[in-house]
Amino acid sequence: MRFHRSLHGFVTPLVLIASVALITFLGVLGGDQVKTSLTEMLIRMVVVVGMWVFVGNSGVISFGHVGFMCVGAYAAAWATVDPNWKSIMLTGLPDWLQNGQYPIPFAIMGGAVLAAAVAVLLGGAIMRLSGIAASIATFAFLMIVNSVYSNWDAVTGGTSSIIGIPTVVTPWVAFTLAAGAIFVAYAFKVSRYGLMLRASREDEVAARASAINIVRVRLAAFVLSAAIVGIGGGLWAHFLGVLTADTFYLSLSFITLAMLVVGGLGSLTGAVLGVVVVTIVVEVLRALEGGIALGKITLSLPPGSQEIGLGVVLALIMIFRPSGLTRGREVLWPRRRSPMTEVSTKTATALGPGE
Amino acid sequence: MQSDETLLHDRPGLLAQPQAAELKAENVVVRFGGLAAISEVSLTVRRHEVFGLIGPNGAGKTTLVNCLTGFQAPTSGRILLGREQTTGWSPDKFRKNGVARTFQAGRLFREMTVLENVEATAVGLGLGRRAAAERAMAMLDWIRLAAQANRIAGTLAYTDERRVGIARALILSPAFLLLDEPAAGMSDGECEDLVEWVATIPQRFDCGVLLIEHNMRVIMDVCARIHVLDGGRSLAEGSPREIQENPAVMAAYLGMEA
Ligand SMILES: Nc1ncnc2c1ncn2[C@@H]1O[C@H](COP(=O)(O)OP(=O)(O)OP(=O)(O)O)[C@@H](O)[C@H]1O
Ligand SMILES: [Mg+2]
């Protein structure tokens, strides 16, 4: 029995999912504007939780995950856009994609599979690199994805957008997938692979002496992570209804990484919390940019304040709390009761009062 | 239900690590640029004995252990595990074949719990988490750190940290255990306790131990054979008595043993 405690049950993901459900529940009571921001936040949560599977457990920063989002989004869109439009605009697609139209859940899964496949190829090449070199390689990957998707006109529409993607992603749909992502990410963290990967994050040399094949465990996390982020991309496509490659570039990379760092790379709780906190900061700043009427005067921040504000928040976190708001801890971290204290408590109860 | 004792030192079938009788360095040379850190060193660690490796700072002891565990490829010469050539083996392959080590600097997984630190090796060797936790717990029981199992490793006292490092190497009974100054930074008393404990490992775990340690008294006490390195060269090898009476060793250690 006492061993199971080390896996600390599934309390953490359940608490996280319940909190996100509460936020969603409150959000859907709001107006359209609120619902839009809420859905956006939940989709980003899928993406950031997906990134965390790799970045959080391995300690290797990736600038390239938004590239997987792009891959997943386009793949899902290819499968669900009206064939008539595709036969005019996306003439480079294979027949079965160009002339067919597939159910949205399959389309999104297809996007995840394609993102995972790309991750196998990319990861096979870069997981051998040391941390910083691997990070730079992921950035190179992002640039490659962006230029391929911006220029391959016959398949992606190039710089003109893909339009007419069915918009079916409601707040509750996005919530369901965010909850799924949280659950899978936590299951990964406490799995054998998660443990080995976290050990390699702590000390690569000692991990190798502990019979851990670092390349293999990193690659496994990278692929799972890409698949989840790919799902986030598919959701994004079916939320906005329009796709442009530039959506998935530097500013989205920056904001998703900021979410990870603000919450704390070390824990899943950090990833989830970071998404919520950064979204609130961004929304408040956006509202202020738009102007707030105070009696007769309208106060408004100059345009661009959003990015500056987010940058300031990030800098402050790095200065005052470098390991993020959660400091690498999960919500409901088990009380540090050792097995010994448990034994003695049991003994005490067995002995009964008065002993 | 297995008893704690079998959990401690049996080797589950699916990961039967080859049980070589000897771990051997043959004419090993390691050069870092112009510097020869190891020159033509040969030695053999046998199962069931404590083999001492001593020498002044910078003698090449750690470098030799790195060679014996796959962290450093010899410039020339070879490492043999039983009859097997180990050229090109990665450190994790060495561990999977039963060669385990600790580090002079400790190198615990500091943000993880003590239990997870020990579990990591069992999982790396192929066990599932539950079985790994069970064995790790048996190991922690044995080294009397069970009470600290859920503590974050980075907060342990220094001597406990060292013992967790050894537990991590010892789990699932390796054939060879290479200890790089496990008592570094300890008081003489603590060092003696630790080394006496280390001396019980070969019998209990059916393995060979290579021990690097600067405290001559404990080394002479527990080792069956001792190998002396100086400036990357082998100075002598023999029983504690032979080493104590060796003039070259005495000369090298003159002034060190105050
Ligand atoms: N990676 C490296 N690159 C260059 N030189 C190295 C490297 N590792 C060790 N050396 C050098 O090789 C020599 C042997 O070092 P080593 O660490 O093996 O000695 P040691 O016997 O373990 O010493 P100590 O008792 O201080 O631990 C030293 O001169 C050291 O500076
Ligand atoms: Mg050394």
XYZ file of C-alpha atoms and ligand atoms in Angstrom, chain B residues 30-33 35-38 53-66 72 104 180-181 212 214 229 231-232, ligand 1:
62
model
C 43.576 7.959 -21.782
C 44.928 11.193 -23.203
C 43.280 14.588 -22.873
C 45.017 16.617 -25.545
C 48.041 15.207 -21.019
C 48.173 11.472 -20.366
C 45.629 10.979 -17.560
C 46.086 7.185 -17.667
C 42.028 1.899 -5.899
C 44.189 4.553 -4.314
C 46.484 7.356 -5.368
C 47.091 11.062 -4.787
C 44.773 13.743 -6.226
C 44.874 13.793 -9.994
C 46.300 10.266 -10.155
C 43.604 9.221 -12.637
C 41.310 7.167 -10.379
C 38.083 8.794 -11.525
C 39.182 8.684 -15.144
C 39.783 4.957 -14.814
C 36.330 4.421 -13.290
C 34.899 6.449 -16.176
C 35.206 7.667 -21.127
C 32.584 11.563 -6.371
C 34.274 6.835 -6.260
C 35.219 8.286 -2.867
C 38.325 4.626 -4.126
C 41.843 8.350 0.692
C 47.984 4.837 -9.222
C 50.338 10.355 -12.217
C 48.273 7.984 -14.347
N 37.644 15.687 -19.081
C 38.935 16.000 -18.822
N 39.603 16.824 -19.648
C 40.905 17.145 -19.407
N 41.595 16.680 -18.364
C 40.974 15.866 -17.499
C 39.606 15.481 -17.680
N 39.259 14.656 -16.664
C 40.343 14.541 -15.892
N 41.381 15.252 -16.385
C 42.731 15.290 -15.815
O 43.176 13.972 -15.692
C 43.927 13.802 -14.496
C 43.323 12.694 -13.663
O 42.085 13.153 -13.118
P 41.147 12.245 -12.228
O 39.938 13.041 -11.957
O 40.981 10.937 -12.872
O 41.995 12.089 -10.889
P 41.582 11.431 -9.503
O 42.615 10.427 -9.192
O 40.186 10.990 -9.534
O 41.749 12.659 -8.512
P 40.933 13.056 -7.208
O 41.518 12.294 -6.078
O 41.183 14.511 -7.084
O 39.497 12.738 -7.474
C 43.934 15.154 -13.804
O 45.140 15.803 -14.139
C 42.779 15.864 -14.411
O 42.985 17.247 -14.432
